[in-house]
Coordinates of C-alpha atoms in Angstrom, one line a residue:
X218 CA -10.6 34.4 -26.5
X219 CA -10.9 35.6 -22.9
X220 CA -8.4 35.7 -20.0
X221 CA -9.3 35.7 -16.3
X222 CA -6.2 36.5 -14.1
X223 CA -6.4 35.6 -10.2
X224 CA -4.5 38.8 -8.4
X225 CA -5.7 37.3 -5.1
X226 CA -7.5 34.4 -2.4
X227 CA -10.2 34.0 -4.7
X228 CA -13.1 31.5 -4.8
X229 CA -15.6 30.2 -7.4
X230 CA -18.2 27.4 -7.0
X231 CA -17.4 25.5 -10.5
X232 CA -14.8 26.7 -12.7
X233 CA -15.2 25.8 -16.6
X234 CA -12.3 26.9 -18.8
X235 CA -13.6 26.6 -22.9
X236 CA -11.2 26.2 -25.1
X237 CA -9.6 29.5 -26.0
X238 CA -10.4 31.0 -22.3
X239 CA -6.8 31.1 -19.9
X240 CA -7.3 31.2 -16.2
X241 CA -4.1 32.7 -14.9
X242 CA -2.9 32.6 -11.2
X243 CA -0.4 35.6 -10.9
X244 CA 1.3 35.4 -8.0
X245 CA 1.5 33.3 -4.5
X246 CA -1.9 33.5 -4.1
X247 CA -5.0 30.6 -3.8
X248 CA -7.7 29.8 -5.8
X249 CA -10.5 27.7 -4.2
X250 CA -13.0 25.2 -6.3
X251 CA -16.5 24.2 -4.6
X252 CA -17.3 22.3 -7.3
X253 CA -16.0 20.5 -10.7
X254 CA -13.2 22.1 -12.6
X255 CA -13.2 21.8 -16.4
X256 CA -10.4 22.8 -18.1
X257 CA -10.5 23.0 -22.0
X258 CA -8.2 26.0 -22.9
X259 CA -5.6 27.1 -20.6
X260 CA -5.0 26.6 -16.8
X261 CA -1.4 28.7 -16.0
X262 CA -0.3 28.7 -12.1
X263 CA 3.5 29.4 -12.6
X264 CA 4.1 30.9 -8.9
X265 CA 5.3 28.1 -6.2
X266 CA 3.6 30.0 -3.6
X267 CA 0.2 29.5 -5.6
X268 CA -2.2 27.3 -4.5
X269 CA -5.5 25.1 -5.5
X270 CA -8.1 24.4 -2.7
X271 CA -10.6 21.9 -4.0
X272 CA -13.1 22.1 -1.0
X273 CA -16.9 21.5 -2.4
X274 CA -19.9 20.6 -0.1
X275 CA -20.3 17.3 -2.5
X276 CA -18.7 15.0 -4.7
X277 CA -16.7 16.5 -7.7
X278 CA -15.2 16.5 -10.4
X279 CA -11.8 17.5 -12.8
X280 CA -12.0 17.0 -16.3
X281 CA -10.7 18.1 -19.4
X282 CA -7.9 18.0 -22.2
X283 CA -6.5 21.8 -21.9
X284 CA -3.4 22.8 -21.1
X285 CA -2.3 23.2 -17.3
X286 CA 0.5 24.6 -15.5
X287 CA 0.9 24.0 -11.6
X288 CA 3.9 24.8 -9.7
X289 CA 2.0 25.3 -6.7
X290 CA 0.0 23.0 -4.0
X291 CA -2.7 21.0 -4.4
X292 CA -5.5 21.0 -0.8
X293 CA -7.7 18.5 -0.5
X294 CA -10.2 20.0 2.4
X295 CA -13.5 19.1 1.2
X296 CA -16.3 18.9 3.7
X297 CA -16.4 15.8 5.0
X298 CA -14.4 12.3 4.3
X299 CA -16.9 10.8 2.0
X300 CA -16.7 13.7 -0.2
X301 CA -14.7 13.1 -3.4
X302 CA -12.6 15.2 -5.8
X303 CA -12.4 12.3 -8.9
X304 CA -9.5 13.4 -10.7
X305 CA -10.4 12.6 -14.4
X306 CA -7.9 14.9 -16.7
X307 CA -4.6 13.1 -17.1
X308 CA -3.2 16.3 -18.3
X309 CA -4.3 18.2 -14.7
X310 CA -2.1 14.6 -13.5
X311 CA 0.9 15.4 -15.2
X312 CA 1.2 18.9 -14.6
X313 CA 1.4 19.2 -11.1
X314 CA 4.8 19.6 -9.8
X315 CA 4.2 20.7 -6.2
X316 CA 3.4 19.8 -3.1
X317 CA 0.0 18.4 -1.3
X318 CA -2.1 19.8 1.6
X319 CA -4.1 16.9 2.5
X320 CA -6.6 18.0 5.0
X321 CA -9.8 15.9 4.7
X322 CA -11.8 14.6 1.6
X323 CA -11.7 11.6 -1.0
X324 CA -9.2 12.2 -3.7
X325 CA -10.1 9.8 -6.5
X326 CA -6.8 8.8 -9.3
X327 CA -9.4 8.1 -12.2
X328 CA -7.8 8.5 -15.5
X329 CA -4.9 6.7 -16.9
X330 CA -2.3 9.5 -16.6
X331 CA 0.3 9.8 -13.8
X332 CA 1.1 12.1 -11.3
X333 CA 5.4 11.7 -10.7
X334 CA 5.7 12.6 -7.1
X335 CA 2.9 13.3 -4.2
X336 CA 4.5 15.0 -1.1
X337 CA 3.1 16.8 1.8
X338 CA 5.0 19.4 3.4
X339 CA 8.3 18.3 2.0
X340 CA 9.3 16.0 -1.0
X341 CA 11.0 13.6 2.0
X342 CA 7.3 12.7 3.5
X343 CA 3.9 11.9 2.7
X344 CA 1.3 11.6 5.2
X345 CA -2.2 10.2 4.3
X346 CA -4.4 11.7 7.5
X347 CA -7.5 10.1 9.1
X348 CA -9.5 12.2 7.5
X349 CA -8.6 11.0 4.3
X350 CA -9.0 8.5 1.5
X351 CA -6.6 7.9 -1.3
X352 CA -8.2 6.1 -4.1
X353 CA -6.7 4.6 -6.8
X354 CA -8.9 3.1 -9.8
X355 CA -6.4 4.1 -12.5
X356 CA -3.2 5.3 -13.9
X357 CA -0.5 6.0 -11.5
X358 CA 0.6 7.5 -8.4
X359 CA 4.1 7.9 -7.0
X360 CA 4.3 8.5 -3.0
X361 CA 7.2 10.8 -2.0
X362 CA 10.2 9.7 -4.5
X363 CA 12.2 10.9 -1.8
X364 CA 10.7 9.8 1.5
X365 CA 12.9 9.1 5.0
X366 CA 12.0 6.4 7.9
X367 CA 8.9 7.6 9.7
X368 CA 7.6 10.0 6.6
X369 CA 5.5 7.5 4.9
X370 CA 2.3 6.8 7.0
X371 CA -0.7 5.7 6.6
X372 CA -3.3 7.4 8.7
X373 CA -6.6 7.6 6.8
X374 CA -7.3 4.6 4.2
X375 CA -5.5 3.9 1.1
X376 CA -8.1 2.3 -1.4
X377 CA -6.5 -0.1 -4.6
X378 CA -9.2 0.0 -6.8
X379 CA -7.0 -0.4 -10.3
X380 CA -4.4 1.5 -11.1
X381 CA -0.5 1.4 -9.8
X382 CA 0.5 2.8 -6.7
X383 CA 4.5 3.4 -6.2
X384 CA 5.2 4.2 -2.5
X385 CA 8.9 5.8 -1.5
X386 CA 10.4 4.6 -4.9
X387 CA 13.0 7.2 -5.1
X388 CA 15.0 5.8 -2.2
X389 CA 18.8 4.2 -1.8
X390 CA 19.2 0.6 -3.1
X391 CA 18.7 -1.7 0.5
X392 CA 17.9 1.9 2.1
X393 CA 14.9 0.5 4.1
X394 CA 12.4 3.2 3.9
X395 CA 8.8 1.5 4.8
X396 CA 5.4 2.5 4.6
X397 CA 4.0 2.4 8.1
X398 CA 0.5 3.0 9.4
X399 CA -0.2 4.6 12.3
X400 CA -3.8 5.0 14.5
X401 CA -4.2 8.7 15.0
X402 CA -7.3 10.0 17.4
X403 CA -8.7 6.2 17.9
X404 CA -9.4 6.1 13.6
X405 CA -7.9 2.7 12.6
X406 CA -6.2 3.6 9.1
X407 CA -7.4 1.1 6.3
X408 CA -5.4 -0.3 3.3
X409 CA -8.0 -1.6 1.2
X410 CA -7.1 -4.1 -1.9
X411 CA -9.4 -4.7 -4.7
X412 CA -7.2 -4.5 -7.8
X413 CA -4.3 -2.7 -9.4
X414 CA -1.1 -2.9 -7.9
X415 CA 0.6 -1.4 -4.6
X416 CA 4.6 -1.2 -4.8
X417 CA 6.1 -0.2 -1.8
X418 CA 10.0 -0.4 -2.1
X419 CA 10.5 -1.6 1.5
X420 CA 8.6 -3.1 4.3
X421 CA 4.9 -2.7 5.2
X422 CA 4.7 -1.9 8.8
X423 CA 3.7 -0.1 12.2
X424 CA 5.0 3.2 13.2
X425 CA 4.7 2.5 16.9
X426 CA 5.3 -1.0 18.3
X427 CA 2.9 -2.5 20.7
X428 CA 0.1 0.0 19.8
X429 CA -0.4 0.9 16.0
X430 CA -3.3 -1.2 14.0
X431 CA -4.5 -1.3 11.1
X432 CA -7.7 -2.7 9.0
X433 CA -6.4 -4.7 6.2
X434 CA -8.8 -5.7 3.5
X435 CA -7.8 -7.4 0.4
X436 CA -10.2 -9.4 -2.5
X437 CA -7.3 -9.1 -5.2
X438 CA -4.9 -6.8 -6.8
X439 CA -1.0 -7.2 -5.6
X440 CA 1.1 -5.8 -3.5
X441 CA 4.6 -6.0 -3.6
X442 CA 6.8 -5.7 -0.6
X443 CA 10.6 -4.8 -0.6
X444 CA 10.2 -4.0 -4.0
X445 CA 13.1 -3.5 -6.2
X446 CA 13.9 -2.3 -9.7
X447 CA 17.7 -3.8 -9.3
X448 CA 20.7 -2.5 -7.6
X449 CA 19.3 1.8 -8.4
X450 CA 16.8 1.4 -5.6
X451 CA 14.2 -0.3 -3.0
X452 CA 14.8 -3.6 -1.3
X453 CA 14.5 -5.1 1.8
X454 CA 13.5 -3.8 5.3
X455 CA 15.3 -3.5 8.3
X456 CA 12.4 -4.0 10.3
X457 CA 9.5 -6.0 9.3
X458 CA 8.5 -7.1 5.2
X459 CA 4.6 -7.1 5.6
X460 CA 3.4 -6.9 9.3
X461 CA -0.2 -6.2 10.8
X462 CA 0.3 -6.5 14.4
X463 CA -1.5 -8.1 16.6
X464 CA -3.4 -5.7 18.7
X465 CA -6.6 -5.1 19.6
X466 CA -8.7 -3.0 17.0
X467 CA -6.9 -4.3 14.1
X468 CA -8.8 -6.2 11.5
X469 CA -7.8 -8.4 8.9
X470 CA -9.9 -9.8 6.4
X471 CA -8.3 -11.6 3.4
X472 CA -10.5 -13.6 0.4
X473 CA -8.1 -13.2 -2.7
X474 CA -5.2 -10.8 -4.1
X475 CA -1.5 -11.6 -3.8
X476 CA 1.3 -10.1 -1.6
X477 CA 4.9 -10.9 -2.8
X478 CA 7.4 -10.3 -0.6
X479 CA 10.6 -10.0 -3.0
X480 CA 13.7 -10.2 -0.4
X481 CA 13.6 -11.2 3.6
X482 CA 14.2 -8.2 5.9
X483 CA 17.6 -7.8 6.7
X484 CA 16.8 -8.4 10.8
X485 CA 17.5 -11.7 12.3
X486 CA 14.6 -10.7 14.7
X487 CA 12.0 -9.2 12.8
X488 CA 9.5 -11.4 11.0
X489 CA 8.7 -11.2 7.7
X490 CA 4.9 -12.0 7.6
X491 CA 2.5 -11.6 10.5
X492 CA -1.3 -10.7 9.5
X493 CA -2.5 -10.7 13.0
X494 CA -3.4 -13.3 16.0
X495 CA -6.1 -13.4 19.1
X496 CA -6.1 -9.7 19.5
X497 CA -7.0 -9.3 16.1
X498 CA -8.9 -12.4 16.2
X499 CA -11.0 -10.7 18.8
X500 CA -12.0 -8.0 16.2
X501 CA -12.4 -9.3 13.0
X502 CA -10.2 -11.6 11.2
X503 CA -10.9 -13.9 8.1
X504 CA -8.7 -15.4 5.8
X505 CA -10.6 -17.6 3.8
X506 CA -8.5 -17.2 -0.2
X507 CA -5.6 -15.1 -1.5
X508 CA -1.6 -15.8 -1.3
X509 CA 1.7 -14.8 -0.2
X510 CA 4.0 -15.1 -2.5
X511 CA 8.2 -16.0 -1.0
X512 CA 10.8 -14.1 -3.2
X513 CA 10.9 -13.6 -6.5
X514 CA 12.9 -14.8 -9.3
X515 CA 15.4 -12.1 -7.9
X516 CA 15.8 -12.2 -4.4
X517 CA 18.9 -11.1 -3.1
X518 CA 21.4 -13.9 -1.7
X519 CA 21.4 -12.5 1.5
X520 CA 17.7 -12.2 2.2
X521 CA 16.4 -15.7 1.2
X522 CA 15.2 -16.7 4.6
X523 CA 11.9 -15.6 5.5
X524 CA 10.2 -15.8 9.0
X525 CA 7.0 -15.7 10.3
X526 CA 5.0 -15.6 12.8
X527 CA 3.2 -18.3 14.1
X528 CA -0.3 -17.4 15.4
X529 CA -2.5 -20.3 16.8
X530 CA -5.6 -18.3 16.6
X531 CA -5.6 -17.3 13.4
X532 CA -5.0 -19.0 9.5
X533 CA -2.9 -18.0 6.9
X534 CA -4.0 -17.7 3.3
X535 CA -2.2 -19.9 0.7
X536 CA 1.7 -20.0 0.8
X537 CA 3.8 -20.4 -2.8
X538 CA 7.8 -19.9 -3.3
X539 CA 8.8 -18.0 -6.5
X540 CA 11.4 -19.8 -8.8
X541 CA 15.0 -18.5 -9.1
X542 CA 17.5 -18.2 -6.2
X543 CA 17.1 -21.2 -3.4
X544 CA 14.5 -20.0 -0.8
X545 CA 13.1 -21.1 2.8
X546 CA 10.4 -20.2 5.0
X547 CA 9.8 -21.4 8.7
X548 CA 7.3 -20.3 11.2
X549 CA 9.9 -18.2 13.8
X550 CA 9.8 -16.7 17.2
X551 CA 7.7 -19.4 18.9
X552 CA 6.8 -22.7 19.3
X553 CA 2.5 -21.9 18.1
X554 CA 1.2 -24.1 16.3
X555 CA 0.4 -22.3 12.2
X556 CA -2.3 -23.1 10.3
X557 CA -2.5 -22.0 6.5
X558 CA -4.8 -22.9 3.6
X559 CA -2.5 -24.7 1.6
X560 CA 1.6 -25.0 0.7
X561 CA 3.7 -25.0 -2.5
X562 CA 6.9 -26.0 -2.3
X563 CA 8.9 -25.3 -5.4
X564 CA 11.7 -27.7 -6.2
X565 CA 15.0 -25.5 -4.8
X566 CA 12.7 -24.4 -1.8
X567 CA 12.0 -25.2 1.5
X568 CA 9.9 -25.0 4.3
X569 CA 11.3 -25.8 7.6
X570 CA 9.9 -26.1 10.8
X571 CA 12.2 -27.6 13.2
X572 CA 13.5 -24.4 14.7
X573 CA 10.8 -24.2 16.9
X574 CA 9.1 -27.8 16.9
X575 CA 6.0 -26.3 15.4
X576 CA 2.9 -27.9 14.3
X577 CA 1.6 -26.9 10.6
X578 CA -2.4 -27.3 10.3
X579 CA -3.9 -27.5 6.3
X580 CA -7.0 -25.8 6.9
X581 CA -8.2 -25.1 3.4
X582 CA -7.1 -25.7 -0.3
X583 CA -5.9 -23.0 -2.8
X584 CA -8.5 -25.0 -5.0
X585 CA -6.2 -28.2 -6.1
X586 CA -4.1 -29.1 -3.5
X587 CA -3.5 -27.9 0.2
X588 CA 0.2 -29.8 0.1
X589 CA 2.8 -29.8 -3.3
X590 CA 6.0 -30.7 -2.2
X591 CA 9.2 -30.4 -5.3
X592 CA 11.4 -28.9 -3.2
X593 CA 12.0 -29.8 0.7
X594 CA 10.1 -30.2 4.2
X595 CA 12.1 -30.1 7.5
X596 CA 9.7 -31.4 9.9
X597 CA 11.5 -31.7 13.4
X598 CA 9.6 -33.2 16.0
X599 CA 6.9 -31.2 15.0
X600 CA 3.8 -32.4 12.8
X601 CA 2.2 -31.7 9.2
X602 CA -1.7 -31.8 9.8
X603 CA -4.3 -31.7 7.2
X604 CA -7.4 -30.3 9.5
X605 CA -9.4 -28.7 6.8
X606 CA -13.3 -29.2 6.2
X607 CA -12.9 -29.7 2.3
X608 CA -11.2 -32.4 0.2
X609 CA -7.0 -32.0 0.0
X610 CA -4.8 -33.3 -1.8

C-alpha cells in the first residue's frame, strides 16, 4: 500500500490510483490531469480551497470504483472545445461537493451516477461559456439548486444525449427562475436534444431582449418547461415558458422530441411558445416532426391559458393538450397567420383563435390526423386551413 500526498500546484499527465494506493491533496492547493484519471483505491481532497484541473491536449477519460473525496473545485480547461473529459466513475459523480471552473473543454456525464449540485463561482449561478459543451448521455446532473434570475445561462451548447438534466431545481415554488441563453463574442449557444430529459423549473428564455439567439436542435428526448414537483418548488415564468426569438442568427431545426410546457407564464404579455419567424427563417429553420405538449395533468388554475406567437414564416411542430385541469391555447400578440403540423384537442380543451382573427394552416400530419377535435374550436372570423402536401385527416 502506497500514499502520494500533494503538498503543492502539482501536475501529472495520467494519474492511476490501484487499489490500495491513496492520493492525498493536503491543503488549498491544485492538482492538474493531462490525461485519464483512474481511481481504484483512494482519491482524498478534504481542503475547500483544493482544486482538480482536468486540462489534457486530447480526449480523456475518468474511471474507476475507488473511493473519492472532493471538497474542492472541479476546472474544465482542456485545450480546445472539442476536447473531452468523459466522466465514467459514478463514484468521482457523487463525491464532488464544490464548486466548477468551467473554462473551455467537453465535459461528458457518462455513467449512471449523479452529481447533486453544479455551480460556478457561487451555488446561486451556473454559467455554461462559449467555449464549452455540456454533455449529457447518462445519469444525472443538477444545475445550481440554488440559482437567481440572470445566473442560469446558456452560452456554449448544452448537448441531451440520455440522461436527466435538472436545471435551477432548488428554487421557491412560482419563484420564476429561468434558464436563459445568451450570445457571447458572436458564438450562438446551442441546446441540442437527442434523448434523455431536460427539466428546467421555469421558463426557457433570452437574457437580452431584441438581441440574444440561440441554435435549437431537437430529434427526441423531452424537455419540460415550468417544471414543478408540487407546491416545494419550480413553476411558471414570469417572462416567457419556452421562447427562441426571432433574430437573425438563430436557428431552429425541429424533427422529433417533446417539449411540455406544464403551467402558462404568469405575464399577460409574454408568450408562452415562440420557436422563431423570418429572421430565423432567414438562417435555418425546419420543423418538419416533434410536439409541444399544453399543461399537464397538473397545471395550476391560474396559468391555464397559453399564448403564442404567430409567425407566418415559419411552421410549428404538432400541438396536443394534456388531460386534467381545463386548458386553452390561442395564437396571441398579432393578427399572422400560424401554420402547425397537426392539432389535438382534448375534450375539456380548447383552442381559440378569435382574439386576433387569425388564420390556422395544417401543414403536415403527426402521422394520423392533422385535426382531432373532443374538446372546443373558437374560430372568429378567422379560418382553419388544411394546406399540407400529404393526406389529413
Amino acid at each position: 500500500t502506497y500514499s502520494m500526498t500533494v503538498n503543492s500546484t502539482d501536475v501529472c499527465l495520467s494519474l492511476t490510483i490501484n487499489n490500495g494506493g491513496t492520493v492525498i491533496i493536503n491543503g488549498a492547493f491544485n492538482l492538474s490531469i493531462a490525461g485519464d484519471f483512474s481511481n481504484a483505491g483512494t482519491f482524498t481532497a478534504t481542503d475547500a480551497g483544493s482544486s482538480i484541473t482536468f486540462n489534457a491536449a486530447s480526449n480523456s477519460v475518468v474511471t474507476g470504483s475507488g473511493a473519492y473525496t472532493i471538497a474542492g473545485t472541479i476546472v474544465l480547461d482542456m485545450d480546445a472545445t472539442a476536447i473531452s473529459i468523459d466522466v465514467q466513475s459514478s463514484n468521482f459523480c457523487a463525491a464532488i461537493s464544490g464548486s466548477f471552473v468551467l473554462t473551455q473543454g467537453t465535459w461528458i456525464m457518462d455513467n449512471a451516477g449523479t452529481i447533486s449540485n453544479m455551480y460556478t463561482g457561487v451555488s446561486t449561478q451556473f454559467i455554461i461559456p462559449n467555449t464549452v459543451v455540456i454533455q449529457s448521455n447518462n445519469g444525472t446532473m443538477y444545475f445550481s439548486n440554488n440559482a437567481t434570475e440572470g445566473n442560469m445561462l446558456l452560452e456554449g451548447e448544452l448537448y441531451m444525449n440520455g440522461g436527466n438534466v435538472y436545471v435551477a431545481s432548488g428554487q421557491g415554488y412560482n419563484a420564476s427562475v429561468d434558464f436563459q441563453y445568451h450570445v457571447v463574442g458572436g458564438v450562438s449557444p446551442i441546446l441540442n436534444v437527442a434523448s434523455g430529459n431536460l427539466y428546467v423549473f421555469a421558463g426557457f428564455n433570452w437574457l437580452t431582449a431584441g438581441s440574444d439567439y440561440i441554435y435549437f436542435n431537437m430529434s427526441g428526448g423531452t424537455i419540460y418547461c415550468a417544471y414543478s414537483t408540487g407546491v416545494t418548488n419550480g413553476g411558471y415564468s414570469n417572462n416567457a415558458t419556452f421562447c427562441l426569438q426571432d433574430v437573425v442568427g438563430g436557428q431552429t431545426v425541429m424533427t422529433g422530441g417533446t417539449i411540455i410546457l406544464q403551467d402558462a407564464d404568469n405575464s399577460s404579455t409574454a408568450m408562452d411558445l415562440d420557436m422563431g419567424g423570418a429572421n430565423v427563417k432567414a438562417t435555418n429553420y425546419s420543423v418538419t416532426g416533434g410536439t409541444v405538449q399544453f399543461g399537464y395533468v397538473n397545471t395550476q388554475g391560474g396559468n391555464t391559458f397559453f399564448g403564442i406567437t404567430p409567425e407566418a414564416a415559419t411552421n410549428y411542430p404538432n400541438f396536443v393538450f394534456a388531460s386534467g385541469t381545463a386548458k386553452s391555447a390561442s395564437p396571441y400578440g398579432s393578427s399572422n397567420d400560424i401554420n402547425i403540423l397537426s392539432l389535438d384537442v382534448n375534450a375539456n380543451m380548447t383552442f381559440d383563435i378569435s382574439y386576433y382573427n387569425n388564420n390556422v394552416n395544417f401543414v403536415g400530419t403527426n402521422g394520423t390526423f392533422a385535426l382531432n377535435v373532443q374538446g372546443t374550436l373558437v374560430v372568429g372570423s378567422g379560418t382553419y386551413t388544411f394546406s399540407g402536401g400529404t393526406n389529413q385527416l
